[in-house]
Amino acid sequence: MSLPIYLIGARGCGKTTVGQALSQATGYAFCDTDHYLQLTTQRSVAQIVAEEGWEGFRARESESLQAVTAPATIIATGGGMVLAEANRRFMRENGQVIWLNASPDILAERLEMQPEAEQRPTLTGRPIVEEMHDVLRERAQLYRQAAHHEVDAMQSPDRVVEQILRSLSLARAS
C-alpha cells in the first residue's frame, strides 16, 4: 500500500502547483484540502471564515484532511493545517509529510502576483510581506515538527518535485 503524501507550508509556497506535478510524476491522485472544503460547503474560504470565524474554518479544515486522506494520494493542505496538534500527528502517522519551505519575501511576491482574495483571506489585514514574516515566525517550528522531509520551495516546481522524489526514495531505501 502506498502511503499518502502531505504537502505542508505557508500560503504561496506552491503546494497545489507542486502537488499536481508530483501527482503526474508518481501516478498518485491529487487532492487539495481547501478545494475539497469549498466543494463540500459550496463556499469560499473567505466566506467560511466570515460566517464561522477562524475557529469554525479550522474545524472544517481538520475534517477535510481526514476525508481526503487515502492511499496513493498527494494532499495539498491549507497553510494553517499544522496549527492543530491533532492534524500534525494525523499526517505524520498516516503518510509522508513534506514541508515546502520558502522565504517570507518569496511567498509575499508570489501572493502579490496571484492575488486570490476569496481563496486566501489575509490573516492580519496588514501588508502581505509583514504578514508572511509573522506567519513563518509563528509556524516554522510547527511545519518542522510535522514534516518528515523539508524541501526548498524557492526553485521551479519541476526542481521541487525532483527534490521530493529524491527525499522519498531515500526514505524508502532506509
mmCIF file of N, CA and C in Angstrom, residues 23-145:
data_model
loop_
_atom_site.group_PDB
_atom_site.id
_atom_site.type_symbol
_atom_site.label_atom_id
_atom_site.label_comp_id
_atom_site.label_asym_id
_atom_site.label_seq_id
_atom_site.Cartn_x
_atom_site.Cartn_y
_atom_site.Cartn_z
ATOM 1 N N SER A 23 1.795 14.558 -8.614
ATOM 2 C CA SER A 23 0.761 13.581 -8.956
ATOM 3 C C SER A 23 1.041 12.987 -10.341
ATOM 4 N N GLN A 24 1.387 13.850 -11.278
ATOM 5 C CA GLN A 24 1.707 13.389 -12.640
ATOM 6 C C GLN A 24 2.946 12.496 -12.632
ATOM 7 N N ALA A 25 3.942 12.880 -11.851
ATOM 8 C CA ALA A 25 5.207 12.143 -11.814
ATOM 9 C C ALA A 25 5.063 10.773 -11.142
ATOM 10 N N THR A 26 4.145 10.658 -10.187
ATOM 11 C CA THR A 26 4.017 9.418 -9.409
ATOM 12 C C THR A 26 2.831 8.557 -9.821
ATOM 13 N N GLY A 27 1.868 9.160 -10.530
ATOM 14 C CA GLY A 27 0.643 8.437 -10.843
ATOM 15 C C GLY A 27 -0.342 8.417 -9.673
ATOM 16 N N TYR A 28 -0.008 9.138 -8.606
ATOM 17 C CA TYR A 28 -0.903 9.252 -7.456
ATOM 18 C C TYR A 28 -2.048 10.211 -7.798
ATOM 19 N N ALA A 29 -3.151 10.056 -7.089
ATOM 20 C CA ALA A 29 -4.246 11.017 -7.191
ATOM 21 C C ALA A 29 -3.796 12.320 -6.535
ATOM 22 N N PHE A 30 -4.482 13.417 -6.828
ATOM 23 C CA PHE A 30 -4.170 14.696 -6.200
ATOM 24 C C PHE A 30 -5.422 15.269 -5.556
ATOM 25 N N CYS A 31 -5.261 15.820 -4.369
ATOM 26 C CA CYS A 31 -6.373 16.464 -3.684
ATOM 27 C C CYS A 31 -5.857 17.683 -2.926
ATOM 28 N N ASP A 32 -6.635 18.731 -2.904
ATOM 29 C CA ASP A 32 -6.304 19.954 -2.192
ATOM 30 C C ASP A 32 -7.372 20.140 -1.110
ATOM 31 N N THR A 33 -6.960 20.233 0.151
ATOM 32 C CA THR A 33 -7.954 20.299 1.236
ATOM 33 C C THR A 33 -8.824 21.554 1.139
ATOM 34 N N ASP A 34 -8.260 22.693 0.732
ATOM 35 C CA ASP A 34 -9.074 23.907 0.597
ATOM 36 C C ASP A 34 -10.113 23.729 -0.519
ATOM 37 N N HIS A 35 -9.700 23.131 -1.627
ATOM 38 C CA HIS A 35 -10.622 22.901 -2.745
ATOM 39 C C HIS A 35 -11.730 21.945 -2.318
ATOM 40 N N TYR A 36 -11.366 20.872 -1.626
ATOM 41 C CA TYR A 36 -12.350 19.914 -1.117
ATOM 42 C C TYR A 36 -13.358 20.628 -0.210
ATOM 43 N N LEU A 37 -12.856 21.472 0.662
ATOM 44 C CA LEU A 37 -13.699 22.216 1.596
ATOM 45 C C LEU A 37 -14.669 23.120 0.841
ATOM 46 N N GLN A 38 -14.180 23.783 -0.194
ATOM 47 C CA GLN A 38 -15.043 24.657 -0.987
ATOM 48 C C GLN A 38 -16.120 23.867 -1.728
ATOM 49 N N LEU A 39 -15.729 22.704 -2.252
ATOM 50 C CA LEU A 39 -16.715 21.870 -2.963
ATOM 51 C C LEU A 39 -17.807 21.357 -2.023
ATOM 52 N N THR A 40 -17.395 20.905 -0.845
ATOM 53 C CA THR A 40 -18.373 20.303 0.071
ATOM 54 C C THR A 40 -19.251 21.338 0.771
ATOM 55 N N THR A 41 -18.731 22.562 0.961
ATOM 56 C CA THR A 41 -19.538 23.594 1.634
ATOM 57 C C THR A 41 -20.199 24.550 0.644
ATOM 58 N N GLN A 42 -19.744 24.516 -0.611
ATOM 59 C CA GLN A 42 -20.210 25.455 -1.635
ATOM 60 C C GLN A 42 -19.961 26.910 -1.217
ATOM 61 N N ARG A 43 -18.852 27.118 -0.495
ATOM 62 C CA ARG A 43 -18.463 28.470 -0.071
ATOM 63 C C ARG A 43 -16.955 28.600 -0.216
ATOM 64 N N SER A 44 -16.497 29.841 -0.380
ATOM 65 C CA SER A 44 -15.056 30.090 -0.428
ATOM 66 C C SER A 44 -14.504 30.072 0.992
ATOM 67 N N VAL A 45 -13.175 29.973 1.100
ATOM 68 C CA VAL A 45 -12.526 30.036 2.404
ATOM 69 C C VAL A 45 -12.913 31.345 3.090
ATOM 70 N N ALA A 46 -12.872 32.453 2.340
ATOM 71 C CA ALA A 46 -13.208 33.763 2.903
ATOM 72 C C ALA A 46 -14.644 33.769 3.453
ATOM 73 N N GLN A 47 -15.590 33.155 2.729
ATOM 74 C CA GLN A 47 -16.981 33.099 3.204
ATOM 75 C C GLN A 47 -17.105 32.266 4.475
ATOM 76 N N ILE A 48 -16.415 31.126 4.510
ATOM 77 C CA ILE A 48 -16.469 30.275 5.708
ATOM 78 C C ILE A 48 -15.931 31.042 6.913
ATOM 79 N N VAL A 49 -14.786 31.720 6.727
ATOM 80 C CA VAL A 49 -14.185 32.491 7.818
ATOM 81 C C VAL A 49 -15.138 33.607 8.255
ATOM 82 N N ALA A 50 -15.751 34.300 7.288
ATOM 83 C CA ALA A 50 -16.665 35.401 7.623
ATOM 84 C C ALA A 50 -17.881 34.890 8.404
ATOM 85 N N GLU A 51 -18.393 33.713 8.024
ATOM 86 C CA GLU A 51 -19.614 33.187 8.646
ATOM 87 C C GLU A 51 -19.362 32.396 9.925
ATOM 88 N N GLU A 52 -18.217 31.695 9.998
ATOM 89 C CA GLU A 52 -17.978 30.799 11.133
ATOM 90 C C GLU A 52 -16.760 31.176 11.958
ATOM 91 N N GLY A 53 -16.026 32.189 11.512
ATOM 92 C CA GLY A 53 -14.798 32.580 12.202
ATOM 93 C C GLY A 53 -13.685 31.597 11.880
ATOM 94 N N TRP A 54 -12.466 31.970 12.308
ATOM 95 C CA TRP A 54 -11.313 31.109 12.045
ATOM 96 C C TRP A 54 -11.452 29.765 12.750
ATOM 97 N N GLU A 55 -12.040 29.766 13.938
ATOM 98 C CA GLU A 55 -12.187 28.508 14.678
ATOM 99 C C GLU A 55 -13.078 27.520 13.912
ATOM 100 N N GLY A 56 -14.183 28.014 13.367
ATOM 101 C CA GLY A 56 -15.068 27.164 12.569
ATOM 102 C C GLY A 56 -14.370 26.659 11.313
ATOM 103 N N PHE A 57 -13.618 27.567 10.670
ATOM 104 C CA PHE A 57 -12.870 27.165 9.478
ATOM 105 C C PHE A 57 -11.853 26.087 9.821
ATOM 106 N N ARG A 58 -11.105 26.281 10.912
ATOM 107 C CA ARG A 58 -10.067 25.304 11.293
ATOM 108 C C ARG A 58 -10.680 23.931 11.587
ATOM 109 N N ALA A 59 -11.851 23.912 12.202
ATOM 110 C CA ALA A 59 -12.520 22.629 12.471
ATOM 111 C C ALA A 59 -12.889 21.941 11.156
ATOM 112 N N ARG A 60 -13.418 22.697 10.217
ATOM 113 C CA ARG A 60 -13.768 22.133 8.900
ATOM 114 C C ARG A 60 -12.515 21.670 8.155
ATOM 115 N N GLU A 61 -11.434 22.426 8.311
ATOM 116 C CA GLU A 61 -10.169 22.082 7.667
ATOM 117 C C GLU A 61 -9.671 20.723 8.177
ATOM 118 N N SER A 62 -9.767 20.499 9.475
ATOM 119 C CA SER A 62 -9.350 19.216 10.062
ATOM 120 C C SER A 62 -10.210 18.070 9.527
ATOM 121 N N GLU A 63 -11.509 18.306 9.427
ATOM 122 C CA GLU A 63 -12.409 17.278 8.881
ATOM 123 C C GLU A 63 -12.045 16.962 7.430
ATOM 124 N N SER A 64 -11.721 17.995 6.657
ATOM 125 C CA SER A 64 -11.393 17.766 5.246
ATOM 126 C C SER A 64 -10.097 16.981 5.105
ATOM 127 N N LEU A 65 -9.126 17.219 6.001
ATOM 128 C CA LEU A 65 -7.866 16.470 5.974
ATOM 129 C C LEU A 65 -8.147 14.977 6.100
ATOM 130 N N GLN A 66 -8.965 14.621 7.049
ATOM 131 C CA GLN A 66 -9.266 13.205 7.261
ATOM 132 C C GLN A 66 -10.097 12.637 6.117
ATOM 133 N N ALA A 67 -11.004 13.450 5.580
ATOM 134 C CA ALA A 67 -11.874 12.979 4.495
ATOM 135 C C ALA A 67 -11.096 12.661 3.218
ATOM 136 N N VAL A 68 -10.051 13.436 2.916
ATOM 137 C CA VAL A 68 -9.326 13.237 1.649
ATOM 138 C C VAL A 68 -8.149 12.276 1.776
ATOM 139 N N THR A 69 -7.789 11.902 2.996
ATOM 140 C CA THR A 69 -6.648 11.003 3.177
ATOM 141 C C THR A 69 -6.971 9.628 2.614
ATOM 142 N N ALA A 70 -6.143 9.197 1.679
ATOM 143 C CA ALA A 70 -6.318 7.894 1.037
ATOM 144 C C ALA A 70 -4.960 7.434 0.532
ATOM 145 N N PRO A 71 -4.778 6.116 0.380
ATOM 146 C CA PRO A 71 -3.510 5.628 -0.172
ATOM 147 C C PRO A 71 -3.240 6.225 -1.554
ATOM 148 N N ALA A 72 -1.971 6.350 -1.887
ATOM 149 C CA ALA A 72 -1.540 6.821 -3.209
ATOM 150 C C ALA A 72 -2.196 8.147 -3.598
ATOM 151 N N THR A 73 -2.215 9.080 -2.651
ATOM 152 C CA THR A 73 -2.786 10.407 -2.900
ATOM 153 C C THR A 73 -1.804 11.479 -2.434
ATOM 154 N N ILE A 74 -1.629 12.496 -3.273
ATOM 155 C CA ILE A 74 -0.865 13.686 -2.907
ATOM 156 C C ILE A 74 -1.889 14.665 -2.348
ATOM 157 N N ILE A 75 -1.651 15.170 -1.138
ATOM 158 C CA ILE A 75 -2.621 16.055 -0.498
ATOM 159 C C ILE A 75 -1.971 17.399 -0.193
ATOM 160 N N ALA A 76 -2.456 18.434 -0.878
ATOM 161 C CA ALA A 76 -2.011 19.800 -0.605
ATOM 162 C C ALA A 76 -2.885 20.331 0.524
ATOM 163 N N THR A 77 -2.252 20.725 1.620
ATOM 164 C CA THR A 77 -3.012 21.182 2.785
ATOM 165 C C THR A 77 -3.048 22.699 2.850
ATOM 166 N N GLY A 78 -4.009 23.221 3.594
ATOM 167 C CA GLY A 78 -4.055 24.649 3.846
ATOM 168 C C GLY A 78 -2.849 25.059 4.678
ATOM 169 N N GLY A 79 -2.411 26.291 4.535
ATOM 170 C CA GLY A 79 -1.218 26.768 5.231
ATOM 171 C C GLY A 79 -1.282 26.632 6.744
ATOM 172 N N GLY A 80 -2.488 26.726 7.308
ATOM 173 C CA GLY A 80 -2.646 26.639 8.750
ATOM 174 C C GLY A 80 -2.977 25.252 9.265
ATOM 175 N N MET A 81 -2.924 24.263 8.403
ATOM 176 C CA MET A 81 -3.273 22.890 8.809
ATOM 177 C C MET A 81 -2.448 22.437 10.015
ATOM 178 N N VAL A 82 -1.214 22.897 10.101
ATOM 179 C CA VAL A 82 -0.318 22.456 11.182
ATOM 180 C C VAL A 82 -0.628 23.095 12.529
ATOM 181 N N LEU A 83 -1.533 24.062 12.569
ATOM 182 C CA LEU A 83 -1.826 24.740 13.829
ATOM 183 C C LEU A 83 -2.429 23.788 14.864
ATOM 184 N N ALA A 84 -3.175 22.801 14.413
ATOM 185 C CA ALA A 84 -3.766 21.828 15.338
ATOM 186 C C ALA A 84 -2.805 20.656 15.519
ATOM 187 N N GLU A 85 -2.455 20.378 16.768
ATOM 188 C CA GLU A 85 -1.544 19.270 17.032
ATOM 189 C C GLU A 85 -2.108 17.958 16.490
ATOM 190 N N ALA A 86 -3.430 17.785 16.583
ATOM 191 C CA ALA A 86 -4.055 16.558 16.081
ATOM 192 C C ALA A 86 -3.800 16.387 14.582
ATOM 193 N N ASN A 87 -3.817 17.474 13.828
ATOM 194 C CA ASN A 87 -3.544 17.398 12.386
ATOM 195 C C ASN A 87 -2.088 17.017 12.129
ATOM 196 N N ARG A 88 -1.164 17.629 12.884
ATOM 197 C CA ARG A 88 0.256 17.297 12.704
ATOM 198 C C ARG A 88 0.472 15.808 12.970
ATOM 199 N N ARG A 89 -0.085 15.320 14.049
ATOM 200 C CA ARG A 89 0.073 13.905 14.415
ATOM 201 C C ARG A 89 -0.578 12.997 13.365
ATOM 202 N N PHE A 90 -1.797 13.358 12.942
ATOM 203 C CA PHE A 90 -2.525 12.555 11.948
ATOM 204 C C PHE A 90 -1.704 12.397 10.668
ATOM 205 N N MET A 91 -1.149 13.501 10.178
ATOM 206 C CA MET A 91 -0.374 13.441 8.936
ATOM 207 C C MET A 91 0.887 12.597 9.122
ATOM 208 N N ARG A 92 1.605 12.810 10.208
ATOM 209 C CA ARG A 92 2.844 12.044 10.450
ATOM 210 C C ARG A 92 2.569 10.553 10.563
ATOM 211 N N GLU A 93 1.455 10.197 11.190
ATOM 212 C CA GLU A 93 1.147 8.786 11.413
ATOM 213 C C GLU A 93 0.546 8.095 10.196
ATOM 214 N N ASN A 94 -0.019 8.895 9.264
ATOM 215 C CA ASN A 94 -0.745 8.289 8.144
ATOM 216 C C ASN A 94 -0.072 8.435 6.789
ATOM 217 N N GLY A 95 1.076 9.097 6.724
ATOM 218 C CA GLY A 95 1.724 9.274 5.430
ATOM 219 C C GLY A 95 3.089 9.895 5.573
ATOM 220 N N GLN A 96 3.601 10.395 4.450
ATOM 221 C CA GLN A 96 4.864 11.130 4.419
ATOM 222 C C GLN A 96 4.516 12.618 4.327
ATOM 223 N N VAL A 97 5.130 13.429 5.183
ATOM 224 C CA VAL A 97 4.834 14.859 5.226
ATOM 225 C C VAL A 97 6.033 15.638 4.688
ATOM 226 N N ILE A 98 5.772 16.463 3.676
ATOM 227 C CA ILE A 98 6.813 17.257 3.022
ATOM 228 C C ILE A 98 6.529 18.731 3.279
ATOM 229 N N TRP A 99 7.498 19.422 3.900
ATOM 230 C CA TRP A 99 7.366 20.859 4.115
ATOM 231 C C TRP A 99 8.002 21.586 2.942
ATOM 232 N N LEU A 100 7.203 22.349 2.203
ATOM 233 C CA LEU A 100 7.703 23.187 1.113
ATOM 234 C C LEU A 100 8.072 24.535 1.733
ATOM 235 N N ASN A 101 9.342 24.707 2.006
ATOM 236 C CA ASN A 101 9.821 25.874 2.734
ATOM 237 C C ASN A 101 10.307 26.945 1.758
ATOM 238 N N ALA A 102 9.843 28.173 1.978
ATOM 239 C CA ALA A 102 10.272 29.310 1.158
ATOM 240 C C ALA A 102 10.369 30.539 2.061
ATOM 241 N N SER A 103 11.179 31.496 1.657
ATOM 242 C CA SER A 103 11.351 32.711 2.467
ATOM 243 C C SER A 103 10.075 33.553 2.423
ATOM 244 N N PRO A 104 9.844 34.337 3.471
ATOM 245 C CA PRO A 104 8.643 35.179 3.501
ATOM 246 C C PRO A 104 8.588 36.162 2.333
ATOM 247 N N ASP A 105 9.745 36.670 1.908
ATOM 248 C CA ASP A 105 9.751 37.627 0.795
ATOM 249 C C ASP A 105 9.301 36.963 -0.508
ATOM 250 N N ILE A 106 9.766 35.742 -0.761
ATOM 251 C CA ILE A 106 9.354 34.996 -1.956
ATOM 252 C C ILE A 106 7.857 34.689 -1.883
ATOM 253 N N LEU A 107 7.392 34.269 -0.711
ATOM 254 C CA LEU A 107 5.963 33.964 -0.548
ATOM 255 C C LEU A 107 5.112 35.201 -0.828
ATOM 256 N N ALA A 108 5.509 36.321 -0.270
ATOM 257 C CA ALA A 108 4.759 37.565 -0.470
ATOM 258 C C ALA A 108 4.737 37.950 -1.945
ATOM 259 N N GLU A 109 5.897 37.800 -2.603
ATOM 260 C CA GLU A 109 5.991 38.122 -4.034
ATOM 261 C C GLU A 109 5.023 37.254 -4.844
ATOM 262 N N ARG A 110 4.994 35.955 -4.550
ATOM 263 C CA ARG A 110 4.096 35.046 -5.265
ATOM 264 C C ARG A 110 2.634 35.398 -5.008
ATOM 265 N N LEU A 111 2.311 35.706 -3.764
ATOM 266 C CA LEU A 111 0.924 36.026 -3.431
ATOM 267 C C LEU A 111 0.484 37.332 -4.085
ATOM 268 N N GLU A 112 1.391 38.287 -4.198
ATOM 269 C CA GLU A 112 1.061 39.547 -4.865
ATOM 270 C C GLU A 112 0.877 39.352 -6.364
ATOM 271 N N MET A 113 1.613 38.390 -6.956
ATOM 272 C CA MET A 113 1.481 38.125 -8.397
ATOM 273 C C MET A 113 0.161 37.428 -8.715
ATOM 274 N N GLN A 114 -0.352 36.657 -7.764
ATOM 275 C CA GLN A 114 -1.601 35.927 -7.986
ATOM 276 C C GLN A 114 -2.555 36.175 -6.827
ATOM 277 N N PRO A 115 -3.070 37.387 -6.720
ATOM 278 C CA PRO A 115 -3.947 37.672 -5.582
ATOM 279 C C PRO A 115 -5.277 36.939 -5.751
ATOM 280 N N GLU A 116 -5.586 36.119 -4.802
ATOM 281 C CA GLU A 116 -6.855 35.385 -4.807
ATOM 282 C C GLU A 116 -7.519 35.661 -3.468
ATOM 283 N N ALA A 117 -8.048 36.862 -3.312
ATOM 284 C CA ALA A 117 -8.578 37.284 -2.017
ATOM 285 C C ALA A 117 -9.668 36.338 -1.511
ATOM 286 N N GLU A 118 -10.510 35.871 -2.405
ATOM 287 C CA GLU A 118 -11.574 34.950 -1.989
ATOM 288 C C GLU A 118 -10.986 33.656 -1.452
ATOM 289 N N GLN A 119 -9.913 33.221 -2.091
ATOM 290 C CA GLN A 119 -9.277 31.952 -1.747
ATOM 291 C C GLN A 119 -8.380 32.086 -0.525
ATOM 292 N N ARG A 120 -7.699 33.212 -0.428
ATOM 293 C CA ARG A 120 -6.657 33.374 0.581
ATOM 294 C C ARG A 120 -6.887 34.637 1.390
ATOM 295 N N PRO A 121 -7.802 34.618 2.340
ATOM 296 C CA PRO A 121 -8.047 35.836 3.110
ATOM 297 C C PRO A 121 -6.824 36.203 3.949
ATOM 298 N N THR A 122 -6.594 37.502 4.075
ATOM 299 C CA THR A 122 -5.482 37.960 4.908
ATOM 300 C C THR A 122 -5.736 37.532 6.348
ATOM 301 N N LEU A 123 -4.684 37.166 7.035
ATOM 302 C CA LEU A 123 -4.818 36.724 8.421
ATOM 303 C C LEU A 123 -4.805 37.908 9.372
ATOM 304 N N THR A 124 -4.186 39.012 8.945
ATOM 305 C CA THR A 124 -3.976 40.137 9.858
ATOM 306 C C THR A 124 -4.485 41.461 9.319
ATOM 307 N N GLY A 125 -4.748 41.542 8.005
ATOM 308 C CA GLY A 125 -5.135 42.813 7.403
ATOM 309 C C GLY A 125 -3.943 43.716 7.124
ATOM 310 N N ARG A 126 -2.742 43.273 7.455
ATOM 311 C CA ARG A 126 -1.525 44.059 7.239
ATOM 312 C C ARG A 126 -0.935 43.743 5.860
ATOM 313 N N PRO A 127 0.071 44.515 5.431
ATOM 314 C CA PRO A 127 0.710 44.225 4.137
ATOM 315 C C PRO A 127 1.203 42.769 4.101
ATOM 316 N N ILE A 128 1.118 42.175 2.927
ATOM 317 C CA ILE A 128 1.390 40.742 2.774
ATOM 318 C C ILE A 128 2.821 40.373 3.191
ATOM 319 N N VAL A 129 3.799 41.233 2.921
ATOM 320 C CA VAL A 129 5.187 40.919 3.290
ATOM 321 C C VAL A 129 5.299 40.796 4.811
ATOM 322 N N GLU A 130 4.728 41.759 5.534
ATOM 323 C CA GLU A 130 4.764 41.699 7.007
ATOM 324 C C GLU A 130 4.036 40.453 7.507
ATOM 325 N N GLU A 131 2.879 40.187 6.914
ATOM 326 C CA GLU A 131 2.096 39.037 7.337
ATOM 327 C C GLU A 131 2.867 37.731 7.142
ATOM 328 N N MET A 132 3.536 37.580 6.006
ATOM 329 C CA MET A 132 4.268 36.341 5.742
ATOM 330 C C MET A 132 5.445 36.172 6.700
ATOM 331 N N HIS A 133 6.110 37.281 7.056
ATOM 332 C CA HIS A 133 7.188 37.191 8.049
ATOM 333 C C HIS A 133 6.626 36.694 9.384
ATOM 334 N N ASP A 134 5.494 37.260 9.796
ATOM 335 C CA ASP A 134 4.875 36.852 11.066
ATOM 336 C C ASP A 134 4.406 35.401 11.025
ATOM 337 N N VAL A 135 3.759 35.035 9.933
ATOM 338 C CA VAL A 135 3.222 33.672 9.812
ATOM 339 C C VAL A 135 4.360 32.649 9.906
ATOM 340 N N LEU A 136 5.442 32.888 9.178
ATOM 341 C CA LEU A 136 6.562 31.936 9.224
ATOM 342 C C LEU A 136 7.238 31.912 10.587
ATOM 343 N N ARG A 137 7.329 33.069 11.206
ATOM 344 C CA ARG A 137 7.925 33.114 12.549
ATOM 345 C C ARG A 137 7.080 32.265 13.506
ATOM 346 N N GLU A 138 5.757 32.359 13.378
ATOM 347 C CA GLU A 138 4.851 31.617 14.259
ATOM 348 C C GLU A 138 4.780 30.128 13.914
ATOM 349 N N ARG A 139 4.872 29.789 12.635
ATOM 350 C CA ARG A 139 4.581 28.416 12.220
ATOM 351 C C ARG A 139 5.774 27.557 11.832
ATOM 352 N N ALA A 140 6.937 28.146 11.629
ATOM 353 C CA ALA A 140 8.082 27.366 11.138
ATOM 354 C C ALA A 140 8.333 26.144 12.019
ATOM 355 N N GLN A 141 8.282 26.317 13.327
ATOM 356 C CA GLN A 141 8.523 25.191 14.233
ATOM 357 C C GLN A 141 7.450 24.110 14.073
ATOM 358 N N LEU A 142 6.213 24.532 13.811
ATOM 359 C CA LEU A 142 5.123 23.558 13.626
ATOM 360 C C LEU A 142 5.308 22.792 12.316
ATOM 361 N N TYR A 143 5.700 23.497 11.255
ATOM 362 C CA TYR A 143 5.975 22.816 9.985
ATOM 363 C C TYR A 143 7.104 21.806 10.179
ATOM 364 N N ARG A 144 8.165 22.250 10.857
ATOM 365 C CA ARG A 144 9.329 21.390 11.092
ATOM 366 C C ARG A 144 8.918 20.153 11.896
ATOM 367 N N GLN A 145 8.091 20.362 12.904
ATOM 368 C CA GLN A 145 7.627 19.278 13.775
ATOM 369 C C GLN A 145 6.796 18.251 13.000
#
